[in-house]
Amino acid sequence: MSLMKWINRLYAKIYIKQNNEPLNHYVDKLKNNIPFSFSRYGSGEWSAIFGRYGQNCDSHEFFQKLGEQLRDTVIRPLEYIYAIQPLAIRNDGKKISHFLQKNNSSLIWQNANVFHYASRYGHFYPMIRELEQKRLVIIGPECLYKLKEICFKNMDFIEIPSRNSYLKLNNIINRILTYNKTKSGVVYSLSASIATNIIIHKLFPLVGKKNWLIDFGSVWDIYIDVESL
């Protein structure tokens, strides 16, 4: 381990409050019809928050307004689950710690990779089983529609751009709200890259009390034979 990664982890351990719940914690909430929302902050999200130029691993660009809105989701948190990716801690633990301290954050972070780890090690089926029993809407690029053939026969689908979905932010939010007018008790599975956090933050006050807004990220890619970056 490099010295910088060691320093980042040390700062994170001291200053970033973490409480890493296992997969069953979320599965049980679904099983018992307890709505929750779950938003993942990885290296791309933090790079945008810190105003860096370029793009994330999915080729979504770091627009200035995107970074400002992402910062707002952390500075003005709502009562949903915030999760941080271990890679973000390894890369930016010190900087993230300073940002949270500067903004007097009292957030307790979960592990953003809980779903991905469960899938990697073959323990994800309990989550899939519960999602099969729910009214499920997948929000993601066209390729995710294949999930309807593979495991979620009754799912609904809201297609979004595969790149720079942030540019269609209002359109995506309005389409979800339109769908929600006629449905209740919905699990919204979001795979909209770095726009996802903003979508959840804006929708949570409107639909989050009676529905689920879950940032599943790229966890579905392996099921449709897409290589995740």
PDB file of C-alpha atoms in Angstrom:
ATOM      1  CA  MET A   1       0.000   0.000   0.000  1.00  0.00           C
ATOM      2  CA  SER A   2       1.321   3.436  -0.944  1.00  0.00           C
ATOM      3  CA  LEU A   3       1.857   6.076   1.742  1.00  0.00           C
ATOM      4  CA  MET A   4      -0.911   8.264   0.310  1.00  0.00           C
ATOM      5  CA  LYS A   5      -3.457   5.433   0.350  1.00  0.00           C
ATOM      6  CA  TRP A   6      -2.479   4.669   3.944  1.00  0.00           C
ATOM      7  CA  ILE A   7      -2.974   8.332   4.902  1.00  0.00           C
ATOM      8  CA  ASN A   8      -6.345   8.445   3.120  1.00  0.00           C
ATOM      9  CA  ARG A   9      -7.547   5.336   4.957  1.00  0.00           C
ATOM     10  CA  LEU A  10      -6.323   6.698   8.289  1.00  0.00           C
ATOM     11  CA  TYR A  11      -8.191   9.976   7.828  1.00  0.00           C
ATOM     12  CA  ALA A  12     -11.310   8.099   6.754  1.00  0.00           C
ATOM     13  CA  LYS A  13     -11.133   5.811   9.770  1.00  0.00           C
ATOM     14  CA  ILE A  14     -10.883   8.787  12.114  1.00  0.00           C
ATOM     15  CA  TYR A  15     -13.187  11.325  10.491  1.00  0.00           C
ATOM     16  CA  ILE A  16     -15.690   9.474   8.279  1.00  0.00           C
ATOM     17  CA  LYS A  17     -18.378   7.819  10.369  1.00  0.00           C
ATOM     18  CA  GLN A  18     -19.181   4.406   8.939  1.00  0.00           C
ATOM     19  CA  ASN A  19     -21.648   1.668   9.839  1.00  0.00           C
ATOM     20  CA  ASN A  20     -21.471  -1.052   7.212  1.00  0.00           C
ATOM     21  CA  GLU A  21     -24.731  -3.001   7.254  1.00  0.00           C
ATOM     22  CA  PRO A  22     -24.789  -6.393   5.453  1.00  0.00           C
ATOM     23  CA  LEU A  23     -26.984  -7.233   2.473  1.00  0.00           C
ATOM     24  CA  ASN A  24     -29.593  -8.897   4.697  1.00  0.00           C
ATOM     25  CA  HIS A  25     -30.258  -5.547   6.362  1.00  0.00           C
ATOM     26  CA  TYR A  26     -31.652  -4.202   3.081  1.00  0.00           C
ATOM     27  CA  VAL A  27     -33.297  -7.460   2.051  1.00  0.00           C
ATOM     28  CA  ASP A  28     -35.216  -7.531   5.342  1.00  0.00           C
ATOM     29  CA  LYS A  29     -36.446  -3.984   4.795  1.00  0.00           C
ATOM     30  CA  LEU A  30     -37.823  -4.991   1.403  1.00  0.00           C
ATOM     31  CA  LYS A  31     -39.350  -8.155   2.824  1.00  0.00           C
ATOM     32  CA  ASN A  32     -41.055  -6.190   5.600  1.00  0.00           C
ATOM     33  CA  ASN A  33     -42.212  -3.394   3.282  1.00  0.00           C
ATOM     34  CA  ILE A  34     -40.067  -0.741   4.962  1.00  0.00           C
ATOM     35  CA  PRO A  35     -39.206   1.900   2.351  1.00  0.00           C
ATOM     36  CA  PHE A  36     -35.643   3.178   2.190  1.00  0.00           C
ATOM     37  CA  SER A  37     -33.507   5.108  -0.270  1.00  0.00           C
ATOM     38  CA  PHE A  38     -29.828   4.319  -0.869  1.00  0.00           C
ATOM     39  CA  SER A  39     -27.372   6.639  -2.623  1.00  0.00           C
ATOM     40  CA  ARG A  40     -23.798   5.637  -3.563  1.00  0.00           C
ATOM     41  CA  TYR A  41     -20.840   8.035  -3.618  1.00  0.00           C
ATOM     42  CA  GLY A  42     -17.812   6.690  -5.473  1.00  0.00           C
ATOM     43  CA  SER A  43     -14.651   8.232  -6.893  1.00  0.00           C
ATOM     44  CA  GLY A  44     -16.555   9.846  -9.747  1.00  0.00           C
ATOM     45  CA  GLU A  45     -19.063  11.542  -7.466  1.00  0.00           C
ATOM     46  CA  TRP A  46     -16.327  12.915  -5.225  1.00  0.00           C
ATOM     47  CA  SER A  47     -14.262  14.096  -8.191  1.00  0.00           C
ATOM     48  CA  ALA A  48     -17.294  16.050  -9.404  1.00  0.00           C
ATOM     49  CA  ILE A  49     -17.906  17.402  -5.886  1.00  0.00           C
ATOM     50  CA  PHE A  50     -14.300  18.618  -5.738  1.00  0.00           C
ATOM     51  CA  GLY A  51     -14.657  20.409  -9.081  1.00  0.00           C
ATOM     52  CA  ARG A  52     -12.262  18.258 -11.057  1.00  0.00           C
ATOM     53  CA  TYR A  53     -12.302  18.221 -14.840  1.00  0.00           C
ATOM     54  CA  GLY A  54     -12.806  15.189 -17.023  1.00  0.00           C
ATOM     55  CA  GLN A  55     -15.160  12.244 -16.660  1.00  0.00           C
ATOM     56  CA  ASN A  56     -15.817   9.192 -14.510  1.00  0.00           C
ATOM     57  CA  CYS A  57     -15.144   5.548 -15.411  1.00  0.00           C
ATOM     58  CA  ASP A  58     -18.452   5.388 -17.339  1.00  0.00           C
ATOM     59  CA  SER A  59     -17.498   8.414 -19.494  1.00  0.00           C
ATOM     60  CA  HIS A  60     -20.012  10.750 -17.817  1.00  0.00           C
ATOM     61  CA  GLU A  61     -18.556  14.259 -17.776  1.00  0.00           C
ATOM     62  CA  PHE A  62     -18.009  16.368 -14.651  1.00  0.00           C
ATOM     63  CA  PHE A  63     -20.177  19.381 -15.471  1.00  0.00           C
ATOM     64  CA  GLN A  64     -19.802  22.355 -13.118  1.00  0.00           C
ATOM     65  CA  LYS A  65     -23.514  22.443 -12.242  1.00  0.00           C
ATOM     66  CA  LEU A  66     -23.433  18.691 -11.614  1.00  0.00           C
ATOM     67  CA  GLY A  67     -20.658  19.158  -9.065  1.00  0.00           C
ATOM     68  CA  GLU A  68     -22.556  21.946  -7.345  1.00  0.00           C
ATOM     69  CA  GLN A  69     -25.716  19.861  -7.070  1.00  0.00           C
ATOM     70  CA  LEU A  70     -23.781  16.843  -5.801  1.00  0.00           C
ATOM     71  CA  ARG A  71     -22.151  18.978  -3.110  1.00  0.00           C
ATOM     72  CA  ASP A  72     -25.595  20.137  -2.055  1.00  0.00           C
ATOM     73  CA  THR A  73     -26.788  16.545  -1.546  1.00  0.00           C
ATOM     74  CA  VAL A  74     -24.056  16.084   1.075  1.00  0.00           C
ATOM     75  CA  ILE A  75     -24.045  19.540   2.624  1.00  0.00           C
ATOM     76  CA  ARG A  76     -27.854  19.465   3.011  1.00  0.00           C
ATOM     77  CA  PRO A  77     -28.519  15.769   3.641  1.00  0.00           C
ATOM     78  CA  LEU A  78     -31.957  14.210   3.733  1.00  0.00           C
ATOM     79  CA  GLU A  79     -33.104  11.181   5.722  1.00  0.00           C
ATOM     80  CA  TYR A  80     -31.988   8.451   3.359  1.00  0.00           C
ATOM     81  CA  ILE A  81     -28.966   6.158   3.342  1.00  0.00           C
ATOM     82  CA  TYR A  82     -25.654   7.635   2.218  1.00  0.00           C
ATOM     83  CA  ALA A  83     -23.028   5.111   1.128  1.00  0.00           C
ATOM     84  CA  ILE A  84     -19.376   5.625   0.258  1.00  0.00           C
ATOM     85  CA  GLN A  85     -17.210   3.460  -1.980  1.00  0.00           C
ATOM     86  CA  PRO A  86     -13.952   2.071  -0.533  1.00  0.00           C
ATOM     87  CA  LEU A  87     -12.089   3.155  -3.685  1.00  0.00           C
ATOM     88  CA  ALA A  88     -13.126   6.756  -3.029  1.00  0.00           C
ATOM     89  CA  ILE A  89     -11.669   6.477   0.467  1.00  0.00           C
ATOM     90  CA  ARG A  90      -8.416   5.023  -0.863  1.00  0.00           C
ATOM     91  CA  ASN A  91      -8.108   7.807  -3.432  1.00  0.00           C
ATOM     92  CA  ASP A  92      -9.491  10.786  -1.533  1.00  0.00           C
ATOM     93  CA  GLY A  93     -10.021   9.845   2.111  1.00  0.00           C
ATOM     94  CA  LYS A  94      -8.136  12.869   3.452  1.00  0.00           C
ATOM     95  CA  LYS A  95      -9.863  15.343   1.142  1.00  0.00           C
ATOM     96  CA  ILE A  96     -13.299  13.834   1.822  1.00  0.00           C
ATOM     97  CA  SER A  97     -12.651  14.004   5.561  1.00  0.00           C
ATOM     98  CA  HIS A  98     -11.739  17.696   5.327  1.00  0.00           C
ATOM     99  CA  PHE A  99     -14.840  18.390   3.224  1.00  0.00           C
ATOM    100  CA  LEU A 100     -17.145  16.688   5.728  1.00  0.00           C
ATOM    101  CA  GLN A 101     -15.495  18.423   8.678  1.00  0.00           C
ATOM    102  CA  LYS A 102     -15.686  21.818   6.975  1.00  0.00           C
ATOM    103  CA  ASN A 103     -19.401  21.343   6.416  1.00  0.00           C
ATOM    104  CA  ASN A 104     -20.078  19.985   9.920  1.00  0.00           C
ATOM    105  CA  SER A 105     -21.377  16.720   8.514  1.00  0.00           C
ATOM    106  CA  SER A 106     -22.849  14.201  10.940  1.00  0.00           C
ATOM    107  CA  LEU A 107     -23.631  11.641   8.230  1.00  0.00           C
ATOM    108  CA  ILE A 108     -23.063   7.975   8.988  1.00  0.00           C
ATOM    109  CA  TRP A 109     -21.943   6.260   5.791  1.00  0.00           C
ATOM    110  CA  GLN A 110     -22.693   2.727   4.646  1.00  0.00           C
ATOM    111  CA  ASN A 111     -20.545   0.666   2.270  1.00  0.00           C
ATOM    112  CA  ALA A 112     -21.505   1.605  -1.295  1.00  0.00           C
ATOM    113  CA  ASN A 113     -20.294  -1.782  -2.569  1.00  0.00           C
ATOM    114  CA  VAL A 114     -22.609  -3.935  -0.454  1.00  0.00           C
ATOM    115  CA  PHE A 115     -24.667  -5.050  -3.476  1.00  0.00           C
ATOM    116  CA  HIS A 116     -21.654  -5.500  -5.736  1.00  0.00           C
ATOM    117  CA  TYR A 117     -19.767  -7.570  -3.164  1.00  0.00           C
ATOM    118  CA  ALA A 118     -22.795  -9.806  -2.620  1.00  0.00           C
ATOM    119  CA  SER A 119     -23.129 -10.318  -6.371  1.00  0.00           C
ATOM    120  CA  ARG A 120     -19.413 -11.007  -6.806  1.00  0.00           C
ATOM    121  CA  TYR A 121     -19.425 -13.745  -4.179  1.00  0.00           C
ATOM    122  CA  GLY A 122     -22.721 -15.332  -5.204  1.00  0.00           C
ATOM    123  CA  HIS A 123     -24.843 -14.044  -2.306  1.00  0.00           C
ATOM    124  CA  PHE A 124     -27.094 -11.625  -4.168  1.00  0.00           C
ATOM    125  CA  TYR A 125     -30.051 -13.933  -4.834  1.00  0.00           C
ATOM    126  CA  PRO A 126     -32.010 -12.931  -1.668  1.00  0.00           C
ATOM    127  CA  MET A 127     -32.128  -9.371  -3.011  1.00  0.00           C
ATOM    128  CA  ILE A 128     -33.195 -10.528  -6.478  1.00  0.00           C
ATOM    129  CA  ARG A 129     -35.874 -12.749  -4.930  1.00  0.00           C
ATOM    130  CA  GLU A 130     -37.371  -9.812  -3.020  1.00  0.00           C
ATOM    131  CA  LEU A 131     -37.233  -7.527  -6.051  1.00  0.00           C
ATOM    132  CA  GLU A 132     -39.120 -10.165  -8.052  1.00  0.00           C
ATOM    133  CA  GLN A 133     -41.982  -9.822  -5.565  1.00  0.00           C
ATOM    134  CA  LYS A 134     -42.155  -6.031  -5.812  1.00  0.00           C
ATOM    135  CA  ARG A 135     -43.379  -3.568  -8.372  1.00  0.00           C
ATOM    136  CA  LEU A 136     -39.971  -2.838  -9.901  1.00  0.00           C
ATOM    137  CA  VAL A 137     -38.923  -0.049 -12.238  1.00  0.00           C
ATOM    138  CA  ILE A 138     -35.438  -0.150 -13.741  1.00  0.00           C
ATOM    139  CA  ILE A 139     -34.102   3.286 -14.641  1.00  0.00           C
ATOM    140  CA  GLY A 140     -31.047   2.946 -16.836  1.00  0.00           C
ATOM    141  CA  PRO A 141     -29.603   2.706 -20.357  1.00  0.00           C
ATOM    142  CA  GLU A 142     -31.232   0.586 -23.064  1.00  0.00           C
ATOM    143  CA  CYS A 143     -29.091  -2.493 -22.366  1.00  0.00           C
ATOM    144  CA  LEU A 144     -30.735  -2.981 -18.946  1.00  0.00           C
ATOM    145  CA  TYR A 145     -34.041  -3.806 -20.605  1.00  0.00           C
ATOM    146  CA  LYS A 146     -32.579  -7.308 -21.045  1.00  0.00           C
ATOM    147  CA  LEU A 147     -33.233  -7.862 -17.321  1.00  0.00           C
ATOM    148  CA  LYS A 148     -36.894  -8.371 -18.232  1.00  0.00           C
ATOM    149  CA  GLU A 149     -35.955 -11.539 -20.126  1.00  0.00           C
ATOM    150  CA  ILE A 150     -33.519 -12.787 -17.504  1.00  0.00           C
ATOM    151  CA  CYS A 151     -34.971 -12.293 -14.033  1.00  0.00           C
ATOM    152  CA  PHE A 152     -37.575  -9.529 -13.683  1.00  0.00           C
ATOM    153  CA  LYS A 153     -40.454 -10.608 -15.924  1.00  0.00           C
ATOM    154  CA  ASN A 154     -42.895  -7.981 -14.627  1.00  0.00           C
ATOM    155  CA  MET A 155     -40.560  -5.019 -14.370  1.00  0.00           C
ATOM    156  CA  ASP A 156     -41.246  -1.626 -15.949  1.00  0.00           C
ATOM    157  CA  PHE A 157     -38.474   0.324 -17.585  1.00  0.00           C
ATOM    158  CA  ILE A 158     -37.495   3.983 -17.954  1.00  0.00           C
ATOM    159  CA  GLU A 159     -34.744   4.346 -20.521  1.00  0.00           C
ATOM    160  CA  ILE A 160     -32.124   7.059 -20.072  1.00  0.00           C
ATOM    161  CA  PRO A 161     -29.022   8.027 -22.091  1.00  0.00           C
ATOM    162  CA  SER A 162     -26.010   5.748 -21.695  1.00  0.00           C
ATOM    163  CA  ARG A 163     -23.718   8.791 -21.461  1.00  0.00           C
ATOM    164  CA  ASN A 164     -24.175  12.149 -19.704  1.00  0.00           C
ATOM    165  CA  SER A 165     -27.625  11.298 -18.376  1.00  0.00           C
ATOM    166  CA  TYR A 166     -27.278  14.399 -16.181  1.00  0.00           C
ATOM    167  CA  LEU A 167     -28.158  16.507 -19.226  1.00  0.00           C
ATOM    168  CA  LYS A 168     -31.623  14.883 -19.140  1.00  0.00           C
ATOM    169  CA  LEU A 169     -31.983  15.231 -15.365  1.00  0.00           C
ATOM    170  CA  ASN A 170     -35.328  17.062 -15.309  1.00  0.00           C
ATOM    171  CA  ASN A 171     -36.779  14.786 -17.982  1.00  0.00           C
ATOM    172  CA  ILE A 172     -35.815  11.675 -16.002  1.00  0.00           C
ATOM    173  CA  ILE A 173     -37.266  13.064 -12.769  1.00  0.00           C
ATOM    174  CA  ASN A 174     -40.520  14.067 -14.477  1.00  0.00           C
ATOM    175  CA  ARG A 175     -40.921  10.633 -16.063  1.00  0.00           C
ATOM    176  CA  ILE A 176     -40.489   8.966 -12.681  1.00  0.00           C
ATOM    177  CA  LEU A 177     -42.994  11.334 -11.088  1.00  0.00           C
ATOM    178  CA  THR A 178     -45.484  10.679 -13.900  1.00  0.00           C
ATOM    179  CA  TYR A 179     -45.152   6.936 -13.364  1.00  0.00           C
ATOM    180  CA  ASN A 180     -45.502   7.341  -9.603  1.00  0.00           C
ATOM    181  CA  LYS A 181     -48.858   9.123  -9.966  1.00  0.00           C
ATOM    182  CA  THR A 182     -50.519   5.840 -10.896  1.00  0.00           C
ATOM    183  CA  LYS A 183     -48.436   3.420  -8.802  1.00  0.00           C
ATOM    184  CA  SER A 184     -47.427   2.989  -5.161  1.00  0.00           C
ATOM    185  CA  GLY A 185     -45.006   0.787  -3.255  1.00  0.00           C
ATOM    186  CA  VAL A 186     -42.510   0.890  -6.127  1.00  0.00           C
ATOM    187  CA  VAL A 187     -38.842  -0.067  -6.069  1.00  0.00           C
ATOM    188  CA  TYR A 188     -37.019   2.344  -8.348  1.00  0.00           C
ATOM    189  CA  SER A 189     -33.681   0.775  -9.308  1.00  0.00           C
ATOM    190  CA  LEU A 190     -31.423   3.570 -10.543  1.00  0.00           C
ATOM    191  CA  SER A 191     -28.378   3.096 -12.763  1.00  0.00           C
ATOM    192  CA  ALA A 192     -27.821   6.655 -13.983  1.00  0.00           C
ATOM    193  CA  SER A 193     -24.140   7.031 -13.029  1.00  0.00           C
ATOM    194  CA  ILE A 194     -23.283  10.307 -11.254  1.00  0.00           C
ATOM    195  CA  ALA A 195     -26.713  11.783 -11.953  1.00  0.00           C
ATOM    196  CA  THR A 196     -28.265   9.136  -9.687  1.00  0.00           C
ATOM    197  CA  ASN A 197     -27.406  10.905  -6.436  1.00  0.00           C
ATOM    198  CA  ILE A 198     -29.117  14.095  -7.569  1.00  0.00           C
ATOM    199  CA  ILE A 199     -32.177  12.206  -8.819  1.00  0.00           C
ATOM    200  CA  ILE A 200     -32.562  10.488  -5.446  1.00  0.00           C
ATOM    201  CA  HIS A 201     -32.054  13.738  -3.547  1.00  0.00           C
ATOM    202  CA  LYS A 202     -34.725  15.550  -5.562  1.00  0.00           C
ATOM    203  CA  LEU A 203     -37.218  12.668  -5.553  1.00  0.00           C
ATOM    204  CA  PHE A 204     -36.877  11.553  -1.937  1.00  0.00           C
ATOM    205  CA  PRO A 205     -39.124  14.292  -0.442  1.00  0.00           C
ATOM    206  CA  LEU A 206     -41.750  13.563  -3.101  1.00  0.00           C
ATOM    207  CA  VAL A 207     -41.839   9.750  -3.300  1.00  0.00           C
ATOM    208  CA  GLY A 208     -39.293   8.411  -0.816  1.00  0.00           C
ATOM    209  CA  LYS A 209     -41.652   7.895   2.102  1.00  0.00           C
ATOM    210  CA  LYS A 210     -43.771   5.255   0.354  1.00  0.00           C
ATOM    211  CA  ASN A 211     -41.363   3.883  -2.245  1.00  0.00           C
ATOM    212  CA  TRP A 212     -37.771   2.704  -2.592  1.00  0.00           C
ATOM    213  CA  LEU A 213     -35.103   4.689  -4.450  1.00  0.00           C
ATOM    214  CA  ILE A 214     -32.042   2.461  -4.705  1.00  0.00           C
ATOM    215  CA  ASP A 215     -28.783   3.255  -6.462  1.00  0.00           C
ATOM    216  CA  PHE A 216     -27.769  -0.171  -7.769  1.00  0.00           C
ATOM    217  CA  GLY A 217     -25.106   1.317 -10.028  1.00  0.00           C
ATOM    218  CA  SER A 218     -23.498  -1.231 -12.338  1.00  0.00           C
ATOM    219  CA  VAL A 219     -24.508  -4.286 -10.318  1.00  0.00           C
ATOM    220  CA  TRP A 220     -26.826  -5.506 -13.123  1.00  0.00           C
ATOM    221  CA  ASP A 221     -24.136  -5.450 -15.827  1.00  0.00           C
ATOM    222  CA  ILE A 222     -22.891  -8.955 -15.202  1.00  0.00           C
ATOM    223  CA  TYR A 223     -26.412 -10.366 -15.607  1.00  0.00           C
ATOM    224  CA  ILE A 224     -26.742  -8.925 -19.107  1.00  0.00           C
ATOM    225  CA  ASP A 225     -23.159  -9.723 -20.149  1.00  0.00           C
ATOM    226  CA  VAL A 226     -21.942  -6.126 -20.100  1.00  0.00           C
ATOM    227  CA  GLU A 227     -18.420  -5.415 -18.923  1.00  0.00           C
ATOM    228  CA  SER A 228     -18.388  -2.911 -16.065  1.00  0.00           C
ATOM    229  CA  LEU A 229     -15.548  -0.436 -15.889  1.00  0.00           C
TER     230      LEU A 229
END
